[in-house]
Short mmCIF file of C-alpha atoms in Angstrom, two decimals:
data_model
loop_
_atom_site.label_atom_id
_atom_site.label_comp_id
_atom_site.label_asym_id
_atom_site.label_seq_id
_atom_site.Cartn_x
_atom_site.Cartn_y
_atom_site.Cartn_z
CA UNK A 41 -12.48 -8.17 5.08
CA UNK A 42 -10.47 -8.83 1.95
CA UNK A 43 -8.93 -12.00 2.14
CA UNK A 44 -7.57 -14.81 -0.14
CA UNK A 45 -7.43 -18.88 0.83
CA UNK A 46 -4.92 -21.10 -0.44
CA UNK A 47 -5.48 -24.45 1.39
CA UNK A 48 -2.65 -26.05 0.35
CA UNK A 49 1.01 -25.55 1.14
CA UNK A 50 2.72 -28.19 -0.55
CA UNK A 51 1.07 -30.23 -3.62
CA UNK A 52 3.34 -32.89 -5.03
CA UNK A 53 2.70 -34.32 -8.35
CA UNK A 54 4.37 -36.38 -11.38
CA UNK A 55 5.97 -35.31 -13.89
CA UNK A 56 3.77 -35.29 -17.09
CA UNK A 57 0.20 -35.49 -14.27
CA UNK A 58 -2.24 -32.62 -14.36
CA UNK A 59 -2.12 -30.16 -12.01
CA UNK A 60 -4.93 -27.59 -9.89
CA UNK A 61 -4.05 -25.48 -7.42
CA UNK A 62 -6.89 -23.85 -5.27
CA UNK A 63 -7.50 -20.45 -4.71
CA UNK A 64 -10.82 -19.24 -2.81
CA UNK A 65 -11.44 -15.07 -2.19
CA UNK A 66 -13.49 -13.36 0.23
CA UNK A 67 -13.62 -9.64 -1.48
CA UNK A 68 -16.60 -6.89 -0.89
CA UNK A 69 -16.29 -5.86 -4.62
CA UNK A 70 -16.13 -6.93 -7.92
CA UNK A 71 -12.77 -8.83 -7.57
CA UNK A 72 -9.95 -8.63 -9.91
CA UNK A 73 -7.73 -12.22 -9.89
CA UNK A 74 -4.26 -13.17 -10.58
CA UNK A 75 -1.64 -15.76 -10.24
CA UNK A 76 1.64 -15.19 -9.62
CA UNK A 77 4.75 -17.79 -9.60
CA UNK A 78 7.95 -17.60 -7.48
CA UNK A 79 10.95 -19.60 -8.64
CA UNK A 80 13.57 -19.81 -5.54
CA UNK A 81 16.01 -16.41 -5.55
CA UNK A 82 13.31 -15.09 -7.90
CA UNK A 83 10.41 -12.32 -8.39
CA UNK A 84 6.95 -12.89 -8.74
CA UNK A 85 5.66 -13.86 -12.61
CA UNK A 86 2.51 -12.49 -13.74
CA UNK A 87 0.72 -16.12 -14.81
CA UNK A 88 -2.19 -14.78 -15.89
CA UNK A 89 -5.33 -12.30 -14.59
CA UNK A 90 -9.03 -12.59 -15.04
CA UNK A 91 -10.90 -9.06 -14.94
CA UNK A 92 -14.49 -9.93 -16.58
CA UNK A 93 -15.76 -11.44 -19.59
CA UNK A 94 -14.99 -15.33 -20.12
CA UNK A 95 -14.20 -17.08 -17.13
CA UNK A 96 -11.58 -19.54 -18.44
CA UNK A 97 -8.52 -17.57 -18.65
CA UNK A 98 -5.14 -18.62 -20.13
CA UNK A 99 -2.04 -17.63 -19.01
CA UNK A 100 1.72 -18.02 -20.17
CA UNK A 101 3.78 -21.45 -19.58
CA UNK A 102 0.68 -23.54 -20.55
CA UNK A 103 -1.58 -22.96 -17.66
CA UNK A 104 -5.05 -21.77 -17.51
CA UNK A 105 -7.69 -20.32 -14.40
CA UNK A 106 -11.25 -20.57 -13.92
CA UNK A 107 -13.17 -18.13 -12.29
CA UNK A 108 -16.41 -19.05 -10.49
CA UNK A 109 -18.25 -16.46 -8.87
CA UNK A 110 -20.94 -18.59 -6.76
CA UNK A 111 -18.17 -20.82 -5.39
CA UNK A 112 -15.36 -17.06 -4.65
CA UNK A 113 -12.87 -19.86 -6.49
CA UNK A 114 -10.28 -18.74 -8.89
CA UNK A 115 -8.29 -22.24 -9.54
CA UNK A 116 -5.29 -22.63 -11.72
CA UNK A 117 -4.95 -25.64 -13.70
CA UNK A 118 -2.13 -27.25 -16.01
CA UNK A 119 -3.12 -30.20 -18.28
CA UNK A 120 0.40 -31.68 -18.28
CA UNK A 121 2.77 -30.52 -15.56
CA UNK A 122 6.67 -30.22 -16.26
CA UNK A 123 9.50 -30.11 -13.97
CA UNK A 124 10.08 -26.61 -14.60
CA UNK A 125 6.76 -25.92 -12.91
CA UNK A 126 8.13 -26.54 -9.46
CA UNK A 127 7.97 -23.32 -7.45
CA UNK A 128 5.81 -21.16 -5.31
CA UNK A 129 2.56 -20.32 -6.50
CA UNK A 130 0.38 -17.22 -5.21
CA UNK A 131 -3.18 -16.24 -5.39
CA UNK A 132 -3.71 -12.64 -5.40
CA UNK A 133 -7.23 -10.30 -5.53
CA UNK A 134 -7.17 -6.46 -6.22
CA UNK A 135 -9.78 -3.68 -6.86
CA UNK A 136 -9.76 -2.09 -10.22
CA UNK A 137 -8.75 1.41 -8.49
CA UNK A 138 -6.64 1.41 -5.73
CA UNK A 139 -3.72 -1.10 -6.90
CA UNK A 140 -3.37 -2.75 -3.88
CA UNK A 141 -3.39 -6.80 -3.93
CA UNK A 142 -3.91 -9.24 -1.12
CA UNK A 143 -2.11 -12.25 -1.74
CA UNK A 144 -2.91 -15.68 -0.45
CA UNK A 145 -0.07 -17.78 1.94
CA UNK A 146 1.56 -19.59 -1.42
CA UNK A 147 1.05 -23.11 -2.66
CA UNK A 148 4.73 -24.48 -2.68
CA UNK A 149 4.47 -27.09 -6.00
CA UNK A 150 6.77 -29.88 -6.00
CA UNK A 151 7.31 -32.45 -9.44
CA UNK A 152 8.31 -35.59 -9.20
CA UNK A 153 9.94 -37.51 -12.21
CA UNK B 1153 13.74 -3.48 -20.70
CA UNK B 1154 10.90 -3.11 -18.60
CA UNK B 1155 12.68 -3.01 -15.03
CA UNK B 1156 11.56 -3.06 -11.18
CA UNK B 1157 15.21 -2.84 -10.07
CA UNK B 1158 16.19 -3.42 -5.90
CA UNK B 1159 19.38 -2.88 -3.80
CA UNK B 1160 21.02 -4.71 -2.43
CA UNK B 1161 19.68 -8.16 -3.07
CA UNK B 1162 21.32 -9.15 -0.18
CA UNK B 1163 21.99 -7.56 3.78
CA UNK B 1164 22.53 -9.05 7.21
CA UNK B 1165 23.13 -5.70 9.68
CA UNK B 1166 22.31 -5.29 12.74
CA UNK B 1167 19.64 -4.24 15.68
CA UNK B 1168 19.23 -0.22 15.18
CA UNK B 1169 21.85 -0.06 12.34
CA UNK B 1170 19.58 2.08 9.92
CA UNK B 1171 19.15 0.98 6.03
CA UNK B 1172 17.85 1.73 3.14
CA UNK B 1173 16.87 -0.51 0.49
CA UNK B 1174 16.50 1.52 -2.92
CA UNK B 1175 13.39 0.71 -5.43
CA UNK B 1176 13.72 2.07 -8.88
CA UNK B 1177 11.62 1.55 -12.28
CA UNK B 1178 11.70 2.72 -15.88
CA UNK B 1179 8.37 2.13 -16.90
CA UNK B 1180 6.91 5.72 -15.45
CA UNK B 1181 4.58 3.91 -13.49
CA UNK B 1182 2.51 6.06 -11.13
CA UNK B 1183 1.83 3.10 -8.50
CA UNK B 1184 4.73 1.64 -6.64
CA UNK B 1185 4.10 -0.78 -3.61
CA UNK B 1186 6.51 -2.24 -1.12
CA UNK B 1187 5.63 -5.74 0.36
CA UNK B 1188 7.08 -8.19 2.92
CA UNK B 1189 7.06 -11.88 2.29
CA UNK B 1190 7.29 -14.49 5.20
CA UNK B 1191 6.78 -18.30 4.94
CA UNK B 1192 3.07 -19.37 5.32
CA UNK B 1193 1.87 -15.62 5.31
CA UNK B 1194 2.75 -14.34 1.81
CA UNK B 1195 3.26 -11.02 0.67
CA UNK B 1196 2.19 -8.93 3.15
CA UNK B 1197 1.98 -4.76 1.62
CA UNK B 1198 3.78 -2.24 4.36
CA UNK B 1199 3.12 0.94 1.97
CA UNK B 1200 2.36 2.08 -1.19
CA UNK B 1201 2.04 5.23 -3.48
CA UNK B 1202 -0.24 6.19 -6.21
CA UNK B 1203 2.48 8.98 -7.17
CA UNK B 1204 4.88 11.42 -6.64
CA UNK B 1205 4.46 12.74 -2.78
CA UNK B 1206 2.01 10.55 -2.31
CA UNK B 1207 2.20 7.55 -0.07
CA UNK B 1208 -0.15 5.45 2.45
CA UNK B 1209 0.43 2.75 4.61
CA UNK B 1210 -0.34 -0.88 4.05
CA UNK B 1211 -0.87 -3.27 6.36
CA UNK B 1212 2.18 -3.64 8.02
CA UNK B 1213 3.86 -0.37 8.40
CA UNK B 1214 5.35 -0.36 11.66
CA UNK B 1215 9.14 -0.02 11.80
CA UNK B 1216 8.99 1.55 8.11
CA UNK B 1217 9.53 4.86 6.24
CA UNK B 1218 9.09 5.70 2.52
CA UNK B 1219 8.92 8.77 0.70
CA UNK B 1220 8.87 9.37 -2.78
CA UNK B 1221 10.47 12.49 -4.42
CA UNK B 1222 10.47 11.29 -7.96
CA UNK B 1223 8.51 9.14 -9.95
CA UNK B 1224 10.84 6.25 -10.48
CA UNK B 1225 12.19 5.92 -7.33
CA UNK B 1226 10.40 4.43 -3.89
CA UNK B 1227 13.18 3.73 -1.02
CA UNK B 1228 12.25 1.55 1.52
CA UNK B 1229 14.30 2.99 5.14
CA UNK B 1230 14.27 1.34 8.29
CA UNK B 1231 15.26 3.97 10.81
CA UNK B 1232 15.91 1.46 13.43
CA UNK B 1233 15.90 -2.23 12.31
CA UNK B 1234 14.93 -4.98 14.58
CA UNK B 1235 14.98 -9.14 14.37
CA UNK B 1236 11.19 -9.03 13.31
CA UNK B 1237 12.22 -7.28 10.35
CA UNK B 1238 14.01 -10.16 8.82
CA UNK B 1239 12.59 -11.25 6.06
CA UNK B 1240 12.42 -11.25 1.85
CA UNK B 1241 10.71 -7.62 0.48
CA UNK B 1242 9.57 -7.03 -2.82
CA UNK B 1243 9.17 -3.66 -4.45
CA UNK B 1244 6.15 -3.05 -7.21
CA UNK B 1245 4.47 -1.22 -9.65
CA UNK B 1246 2.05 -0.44 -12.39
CA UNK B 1247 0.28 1.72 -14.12
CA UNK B 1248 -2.52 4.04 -12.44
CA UNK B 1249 -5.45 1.22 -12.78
CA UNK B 1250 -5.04 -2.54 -11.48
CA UNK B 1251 -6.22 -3.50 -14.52
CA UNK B 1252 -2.68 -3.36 -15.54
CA UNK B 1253 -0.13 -6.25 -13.54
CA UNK B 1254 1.96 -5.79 -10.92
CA UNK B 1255 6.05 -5.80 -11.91
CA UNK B 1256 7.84 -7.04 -9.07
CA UNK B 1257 11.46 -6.55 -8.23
CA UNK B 1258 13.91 -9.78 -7.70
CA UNK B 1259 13.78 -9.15 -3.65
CA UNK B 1260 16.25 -7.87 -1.25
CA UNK B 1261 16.89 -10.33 1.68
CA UNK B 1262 17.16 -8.76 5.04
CA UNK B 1263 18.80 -10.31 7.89
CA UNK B 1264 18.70 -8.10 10.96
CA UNK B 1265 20.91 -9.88 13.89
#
């Protein structure tokens, strides 16, 4: 079953602190990855996507996503978090054909100044 | 501007009142995708179409109707709404291949009494 894993629901971190959220996939194909970001009253943001090729992906607003294949992960990372940043986070995994995405619960991120 | 536009934003009706909530893009997108998003489960897709008089059900379709007549348009109807229907839906779409992101609407917040 297609499925994606966000284990946490709330992260809080400093303003200015580095940032990972954690996103783990269970997918019968060759899985295509994204991040989305929620602000409250808002859409979903495309962050950033990883379909093949290098698996360190960089994405808008300064963040960046590895992909590693033996460990299903797909993280998203942020060197230097601002407090702009706080909002909902979501994992998502899709086939190449077939459009649908399965999203993970959300990571809700908090900053502290 | 690319678009994914929703109405309303907004709606609190009640038990078996029957609504609509429009979905409209300008991007001739063939894919367009209707999801449900409830806290600690996150989006959640109730149906989807790869084009014109062509739709499919997601994962959660009870209690939900679509159809699609033209290409930009994908209404969401609830013939007869109940509590368990409360909750934030997002309309989507792309191009044909996943490949190509997701746009997602701003939401339309449903509050059925």
């Amino acid at each position: 079953a297609q499925s994606v894993t966000q284990p946490d629901i709330h992260i809080t971190v400093s303003e200015g602190a580095s940032l990972e959220l954690r996103c783990n996939y269970s997918y019968g194909a060759t899985p295509y990855l994204f991040w989305y970001v929620q602000s409250p009253g808002q859409g979903l943001q495309l962050l950033l996507k990883y379909f093949s090729g290098d698996t360190l992906v960089q994405g808008i607003k300064g963040f960046e996503a590895e992909f590693k294949r033996s460990q299903s992960s797909f993280n998203l990372r942020k060197p230097s978090v601002h407090w702009s940043d706080a909002a909902e986070y979501f994992c998502a995994v899709g086939a190449l054909y077939g459009n649908k995405l399965v999203f993970g619960a959300g990571t809700i991120l908090r900053v502290k100044s | 501007e690319a678009q994914v536009t929703q109405n309303p934003r907004y709606l609190i009706t009640v038990t078996g009142k029957k609504l609509t909530v429009t979905c409209s893009q300008n991007m001739n997108h063939e894919y367009m995708s209707w999801y449900r998003q409830d806290p600690g489960l996150g989006l959640r897709q109730i149906y989807y179409s790869m084009n014109v008089e062509v739709t499919d059900k997601g994962d959660v379709p009870e209690g939900y109707k679509v159809s699609r007549k033209e290409k930009r348009n994908f209404p969401l109807i609830l013939e007869s709404p109940s509590p368990n229907q409360t909750s934030l839906y997002f309309c989507a779409s792309s191009p044909r291949q996943t490949s190509q992101p997701q746009h997602f609407g701003d939401g339309t917040r449903l509050s059925i009494l």
